[in-house]
PDB file of C-alpha atoms and ligand atoms in Angstrom:
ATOM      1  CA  UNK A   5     106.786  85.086  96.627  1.00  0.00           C
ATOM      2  CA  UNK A   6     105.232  84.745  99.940  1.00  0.00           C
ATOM      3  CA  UNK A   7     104.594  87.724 101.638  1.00  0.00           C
ATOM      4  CA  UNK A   8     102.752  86.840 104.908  1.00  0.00           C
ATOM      5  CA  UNK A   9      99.662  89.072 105.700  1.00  0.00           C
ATOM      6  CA  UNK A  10      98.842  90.479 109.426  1.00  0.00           C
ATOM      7  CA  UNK A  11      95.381  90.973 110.134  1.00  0.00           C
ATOM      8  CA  UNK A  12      94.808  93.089 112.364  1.00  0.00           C
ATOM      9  CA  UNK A  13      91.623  92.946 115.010  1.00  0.00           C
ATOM     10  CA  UNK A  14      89.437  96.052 114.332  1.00  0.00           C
ATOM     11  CA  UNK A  15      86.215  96.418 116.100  1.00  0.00           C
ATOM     12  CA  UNK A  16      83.350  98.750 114.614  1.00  0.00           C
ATOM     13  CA  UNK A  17      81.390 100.776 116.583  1.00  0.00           C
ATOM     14  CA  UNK A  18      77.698 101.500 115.430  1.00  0.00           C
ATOM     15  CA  UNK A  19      78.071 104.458 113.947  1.00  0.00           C
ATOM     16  CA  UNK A  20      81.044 105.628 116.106  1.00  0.00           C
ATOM     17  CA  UNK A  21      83.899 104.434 113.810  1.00  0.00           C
ATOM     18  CA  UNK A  22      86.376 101.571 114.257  1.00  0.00           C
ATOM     19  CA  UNK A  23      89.234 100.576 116.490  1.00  0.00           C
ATOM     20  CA  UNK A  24      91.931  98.469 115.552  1.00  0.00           C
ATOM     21  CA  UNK A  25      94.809  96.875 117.950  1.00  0.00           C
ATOM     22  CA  UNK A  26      98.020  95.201 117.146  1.00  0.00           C
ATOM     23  CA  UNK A  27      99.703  93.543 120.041  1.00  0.00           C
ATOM     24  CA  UNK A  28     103.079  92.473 119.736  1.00  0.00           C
ATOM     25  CA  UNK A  29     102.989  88.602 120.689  1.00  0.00           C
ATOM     26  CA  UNK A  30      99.340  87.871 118.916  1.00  0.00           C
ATOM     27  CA  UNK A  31      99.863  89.876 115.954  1.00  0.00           C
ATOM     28  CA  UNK A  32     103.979  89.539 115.630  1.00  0.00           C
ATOM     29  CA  UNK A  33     106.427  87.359 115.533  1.00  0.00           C
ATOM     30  CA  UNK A  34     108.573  89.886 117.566  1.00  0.00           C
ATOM     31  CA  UNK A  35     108.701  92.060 120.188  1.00  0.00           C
ATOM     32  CA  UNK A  36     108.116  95.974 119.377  1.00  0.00           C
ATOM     33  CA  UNK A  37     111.241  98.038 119.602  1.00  0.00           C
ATOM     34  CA  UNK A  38     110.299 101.422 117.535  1.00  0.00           C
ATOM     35  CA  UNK A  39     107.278 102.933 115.723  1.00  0.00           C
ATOM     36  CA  UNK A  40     107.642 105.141 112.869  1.00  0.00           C
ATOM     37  CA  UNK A  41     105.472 106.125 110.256  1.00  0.00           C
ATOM     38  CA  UNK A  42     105.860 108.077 106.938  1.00  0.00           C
ATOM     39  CA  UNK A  43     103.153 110.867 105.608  1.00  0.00           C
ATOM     40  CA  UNK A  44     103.082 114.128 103.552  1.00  0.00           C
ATOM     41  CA  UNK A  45     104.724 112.387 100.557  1.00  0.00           C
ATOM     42  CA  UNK A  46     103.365 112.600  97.202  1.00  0.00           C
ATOM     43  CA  UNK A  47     101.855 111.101  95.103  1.00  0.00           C
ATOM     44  CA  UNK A  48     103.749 109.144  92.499  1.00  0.00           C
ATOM     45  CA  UNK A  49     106.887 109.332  94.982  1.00  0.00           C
ATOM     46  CA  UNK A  50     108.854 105.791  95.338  1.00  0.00           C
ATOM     47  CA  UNK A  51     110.488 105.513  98.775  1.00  0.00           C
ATOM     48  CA  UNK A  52     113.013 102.727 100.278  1.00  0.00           C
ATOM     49  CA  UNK A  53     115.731 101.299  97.772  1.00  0.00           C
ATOM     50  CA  UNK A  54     117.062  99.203 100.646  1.00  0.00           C
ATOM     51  CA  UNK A  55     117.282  96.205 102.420  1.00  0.00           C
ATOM     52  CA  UNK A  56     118.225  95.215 105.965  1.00  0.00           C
ATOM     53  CA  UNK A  57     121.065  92.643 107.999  1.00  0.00           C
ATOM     54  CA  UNK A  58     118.610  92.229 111.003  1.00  0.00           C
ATOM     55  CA  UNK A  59     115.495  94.297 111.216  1.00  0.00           C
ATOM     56  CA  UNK A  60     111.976  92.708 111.007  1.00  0.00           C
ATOM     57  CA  UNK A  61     109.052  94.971 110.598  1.00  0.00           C
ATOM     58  CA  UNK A  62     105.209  94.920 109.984  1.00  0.00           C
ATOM     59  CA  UNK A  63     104.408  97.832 107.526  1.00  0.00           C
ATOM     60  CA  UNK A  64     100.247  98.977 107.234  1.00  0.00           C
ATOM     61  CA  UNK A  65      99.028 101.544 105.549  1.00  0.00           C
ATOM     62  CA  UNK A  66      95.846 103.028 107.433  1.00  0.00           C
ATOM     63  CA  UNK A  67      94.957 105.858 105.772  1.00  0.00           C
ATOM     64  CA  UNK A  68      95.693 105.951 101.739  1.00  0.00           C
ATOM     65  CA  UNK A  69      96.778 103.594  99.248  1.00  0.00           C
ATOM     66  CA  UNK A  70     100.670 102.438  99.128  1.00  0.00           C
ATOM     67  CA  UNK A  71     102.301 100.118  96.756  1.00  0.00           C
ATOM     68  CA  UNK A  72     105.272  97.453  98.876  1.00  0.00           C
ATOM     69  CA  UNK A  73     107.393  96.399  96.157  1.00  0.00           C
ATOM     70  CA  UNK A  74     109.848  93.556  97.384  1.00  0.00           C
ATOM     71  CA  UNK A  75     112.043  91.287  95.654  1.00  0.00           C
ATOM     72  CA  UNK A  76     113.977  88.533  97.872  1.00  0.00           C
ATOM     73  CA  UNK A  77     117.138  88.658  94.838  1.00  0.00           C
ATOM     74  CA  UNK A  78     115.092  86.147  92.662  1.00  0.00           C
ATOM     75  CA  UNK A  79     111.753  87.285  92.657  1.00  0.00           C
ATOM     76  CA  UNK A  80     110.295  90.597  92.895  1.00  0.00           C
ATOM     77  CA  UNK A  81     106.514  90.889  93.756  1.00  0.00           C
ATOM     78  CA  UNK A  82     103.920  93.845  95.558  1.00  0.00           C
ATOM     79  CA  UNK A  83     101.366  94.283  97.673  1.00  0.00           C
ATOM     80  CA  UNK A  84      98.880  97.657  97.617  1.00  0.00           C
ATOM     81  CA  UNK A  85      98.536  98.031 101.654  1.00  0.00           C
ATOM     82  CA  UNK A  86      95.002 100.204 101.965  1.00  0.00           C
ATOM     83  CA  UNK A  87      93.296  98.684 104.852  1.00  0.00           C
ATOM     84  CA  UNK A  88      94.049  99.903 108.687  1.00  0.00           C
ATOM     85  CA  UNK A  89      93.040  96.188 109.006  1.00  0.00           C
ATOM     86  CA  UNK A  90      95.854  94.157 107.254  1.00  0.00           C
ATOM     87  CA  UNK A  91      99.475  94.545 107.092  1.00  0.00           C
ATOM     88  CA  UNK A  92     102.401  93.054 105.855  1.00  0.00           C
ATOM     89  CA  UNK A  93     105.678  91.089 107.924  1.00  0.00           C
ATOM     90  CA  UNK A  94     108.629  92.613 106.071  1.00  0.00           C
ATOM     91  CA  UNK A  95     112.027  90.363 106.649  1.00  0.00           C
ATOM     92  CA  UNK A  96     115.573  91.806 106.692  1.00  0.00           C
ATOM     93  CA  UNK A  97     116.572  89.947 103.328  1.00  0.00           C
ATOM     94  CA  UNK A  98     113.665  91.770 101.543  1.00  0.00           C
ATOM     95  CA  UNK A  99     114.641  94.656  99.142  1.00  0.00           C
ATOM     96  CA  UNK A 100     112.065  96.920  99.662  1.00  0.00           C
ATOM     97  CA  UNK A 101     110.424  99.799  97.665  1.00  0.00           C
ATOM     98  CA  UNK A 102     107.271 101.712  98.424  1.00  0.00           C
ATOM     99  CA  UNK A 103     105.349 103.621  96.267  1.00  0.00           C
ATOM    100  CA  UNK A 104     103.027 106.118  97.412  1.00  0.00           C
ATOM    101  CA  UNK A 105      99.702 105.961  95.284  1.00  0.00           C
ATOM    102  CA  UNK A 106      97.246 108.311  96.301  1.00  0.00           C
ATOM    103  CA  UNK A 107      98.474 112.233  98.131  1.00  0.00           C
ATOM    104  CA  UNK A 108      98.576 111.888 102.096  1.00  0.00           C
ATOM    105  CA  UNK A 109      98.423 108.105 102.518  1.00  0.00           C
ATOM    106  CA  UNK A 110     100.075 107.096 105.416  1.00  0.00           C
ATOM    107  CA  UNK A 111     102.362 104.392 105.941  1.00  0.00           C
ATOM    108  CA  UNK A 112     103.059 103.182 109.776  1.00  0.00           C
ATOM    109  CA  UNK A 113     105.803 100.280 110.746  1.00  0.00           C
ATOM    110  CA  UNK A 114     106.114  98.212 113.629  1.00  0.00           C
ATOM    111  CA  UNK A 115     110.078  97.124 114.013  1.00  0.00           C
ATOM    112  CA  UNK A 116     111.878  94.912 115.674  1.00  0.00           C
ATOM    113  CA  UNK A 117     114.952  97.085 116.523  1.00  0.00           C
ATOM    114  CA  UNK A 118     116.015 100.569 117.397  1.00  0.00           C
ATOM    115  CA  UNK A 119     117.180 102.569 114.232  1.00  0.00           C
ATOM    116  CA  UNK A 120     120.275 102.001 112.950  1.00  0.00           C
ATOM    117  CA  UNK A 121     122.072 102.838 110.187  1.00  0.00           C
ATOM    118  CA  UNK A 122     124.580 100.244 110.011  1.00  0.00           C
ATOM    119  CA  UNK A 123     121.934  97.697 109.816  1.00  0.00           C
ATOM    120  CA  UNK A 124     120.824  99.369 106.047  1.00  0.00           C
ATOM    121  CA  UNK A 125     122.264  97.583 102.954  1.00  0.00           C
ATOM    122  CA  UNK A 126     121.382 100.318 100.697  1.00  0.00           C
ATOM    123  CA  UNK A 127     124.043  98.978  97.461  1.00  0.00           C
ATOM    124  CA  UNK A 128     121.858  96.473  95.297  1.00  0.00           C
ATOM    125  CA  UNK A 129     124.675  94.464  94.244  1.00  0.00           C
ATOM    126  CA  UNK A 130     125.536  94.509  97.945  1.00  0.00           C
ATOM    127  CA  UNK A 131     122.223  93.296  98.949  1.00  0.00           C
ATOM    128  CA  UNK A 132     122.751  89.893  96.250  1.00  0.00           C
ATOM    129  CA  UNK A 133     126.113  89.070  98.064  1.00  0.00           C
ATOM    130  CA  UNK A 134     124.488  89.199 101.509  1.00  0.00           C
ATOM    131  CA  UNK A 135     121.377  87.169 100.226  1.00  0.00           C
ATOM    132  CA  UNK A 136     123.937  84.372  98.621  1.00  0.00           C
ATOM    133  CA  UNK A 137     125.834  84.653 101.987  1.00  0.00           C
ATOM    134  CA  UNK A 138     122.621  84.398 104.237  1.00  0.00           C
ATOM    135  CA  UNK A 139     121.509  81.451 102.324  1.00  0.00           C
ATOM    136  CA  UNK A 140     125.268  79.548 102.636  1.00  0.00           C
ATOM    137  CA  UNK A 141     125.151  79.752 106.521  1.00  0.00           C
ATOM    138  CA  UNK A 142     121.578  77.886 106.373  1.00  0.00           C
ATOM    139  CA  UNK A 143     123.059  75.484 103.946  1.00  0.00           C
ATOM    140  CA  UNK A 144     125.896  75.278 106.761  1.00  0.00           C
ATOM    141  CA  UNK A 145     123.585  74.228 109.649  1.00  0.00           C
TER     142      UNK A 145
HETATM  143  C1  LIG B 799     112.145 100.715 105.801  1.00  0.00           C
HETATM  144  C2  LIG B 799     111.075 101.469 105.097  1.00  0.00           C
HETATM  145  C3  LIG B 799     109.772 100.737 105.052  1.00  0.00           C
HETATM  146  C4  LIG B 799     115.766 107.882 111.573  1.00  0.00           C
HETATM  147  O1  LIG B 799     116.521 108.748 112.020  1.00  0.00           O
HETATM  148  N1  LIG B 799     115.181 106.967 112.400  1.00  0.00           N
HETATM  149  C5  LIG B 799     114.331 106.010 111.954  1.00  0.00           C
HETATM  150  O2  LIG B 799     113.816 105.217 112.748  1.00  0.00           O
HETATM  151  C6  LIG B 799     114.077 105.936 110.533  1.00  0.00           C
HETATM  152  C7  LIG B 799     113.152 104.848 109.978  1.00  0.00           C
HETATM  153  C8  LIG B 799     114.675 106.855 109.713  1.00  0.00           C
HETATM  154  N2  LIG B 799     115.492 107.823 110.231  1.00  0.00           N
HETATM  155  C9  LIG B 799     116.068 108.821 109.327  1.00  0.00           C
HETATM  156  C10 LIG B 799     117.144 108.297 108.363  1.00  0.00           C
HETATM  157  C11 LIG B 799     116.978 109.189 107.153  1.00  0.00           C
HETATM  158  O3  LIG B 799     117.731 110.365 107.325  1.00  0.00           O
HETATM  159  O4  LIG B 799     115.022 109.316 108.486  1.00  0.00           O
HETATM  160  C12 LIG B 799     115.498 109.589 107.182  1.00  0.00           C
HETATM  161  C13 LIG B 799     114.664 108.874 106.132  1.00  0.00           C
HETATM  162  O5  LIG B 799     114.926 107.458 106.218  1.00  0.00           O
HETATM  163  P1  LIG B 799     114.931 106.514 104.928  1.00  0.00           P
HETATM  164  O6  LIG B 799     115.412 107.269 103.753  1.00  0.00           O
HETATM  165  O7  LIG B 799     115.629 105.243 105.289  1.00  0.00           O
HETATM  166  O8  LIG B 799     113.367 106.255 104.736  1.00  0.00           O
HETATM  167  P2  LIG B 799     112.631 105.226 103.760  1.00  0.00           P
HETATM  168  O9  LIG B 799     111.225 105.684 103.661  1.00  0.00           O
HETATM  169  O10 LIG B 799     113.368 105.033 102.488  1.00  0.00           O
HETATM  170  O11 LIG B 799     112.693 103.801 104.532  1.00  0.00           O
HETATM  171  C14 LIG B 799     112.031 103.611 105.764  1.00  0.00           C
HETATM  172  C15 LIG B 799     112.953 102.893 106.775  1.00  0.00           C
HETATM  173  O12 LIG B 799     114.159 103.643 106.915  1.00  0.00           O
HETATM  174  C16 LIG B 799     113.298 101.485 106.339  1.00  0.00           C
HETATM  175  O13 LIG B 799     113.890 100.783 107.410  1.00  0.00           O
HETATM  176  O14 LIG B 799     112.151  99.488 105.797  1.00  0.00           O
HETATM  177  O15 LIG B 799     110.863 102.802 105.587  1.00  0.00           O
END
């Protein structure tokens, strides 16, 4: 599976630590509607179980080690995000999982839209019949 990689521009001061900058039309491939981020979980925890109608997101992990899992309804592959330099673009059609590897790693997202719940697919066998149904529309245009 391909799961495009962000990097993000991070500048090193000499001895004064580093500075990184995402901006929304270099970096993304959308505009920036809501930043969350997730913290204090432990270690060993697996978050997510869900996948999403709409919402695009970029997910980075600056502080830590975290474990994306994602499967598309074919294939399922991960990505260990542990670098406030490179993140991942996370579709809608993307079940996602994240595993937290090491205590008090931090995980920060970049989304495309305001929260909302009805967005969620959070039933797996729901999540197969809107994958088959996404991919008959293409087939349809
Ligand atoms: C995702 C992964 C990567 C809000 O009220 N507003 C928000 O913007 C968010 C993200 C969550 N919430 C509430 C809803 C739940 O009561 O926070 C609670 C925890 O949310 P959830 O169980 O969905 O958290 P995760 O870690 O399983 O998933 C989150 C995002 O919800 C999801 O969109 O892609 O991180």
């Amino acid at each position: 599976m391909n799961i495009p990689k962000v990097i993000i521009p991070t500048y090193y001061e000499n001895g004064e630590g580093a500075l990184s900058v995402i901006e929304q039309y270099k970096q993304l491939p959308f505009s920036i509607k809501r930043i969350y981020y997730i913290y204090q979980v432990p270690e060993g925890v697996k978050r997510g179980g869900h996948a999403h109608k709409k919402l695009q997101q970029l997910l980075f992990c600056p502080y830590g080690e975290i474990e994306i899992i994602l499967n598309d309804g074919k294939e399922k592959d991960s990505v260990i995000l542990n670098s406030p330099s490179t993140g991942i673009l996370v579709t809608n059609t993307l079940w996602r999982e994240m595993v937290w590897k090491k205590e008090n790693s931090v995980l920060c997202v970049a989304a495309s839209e305001e929260y909302n719940e009805d967005d969620y697919i959070r039933d797996y066998e729901g999540f197969l019949d809107f994958v088959k149904a996404e991919k008959r529309k293409e087939n349809l245009l």
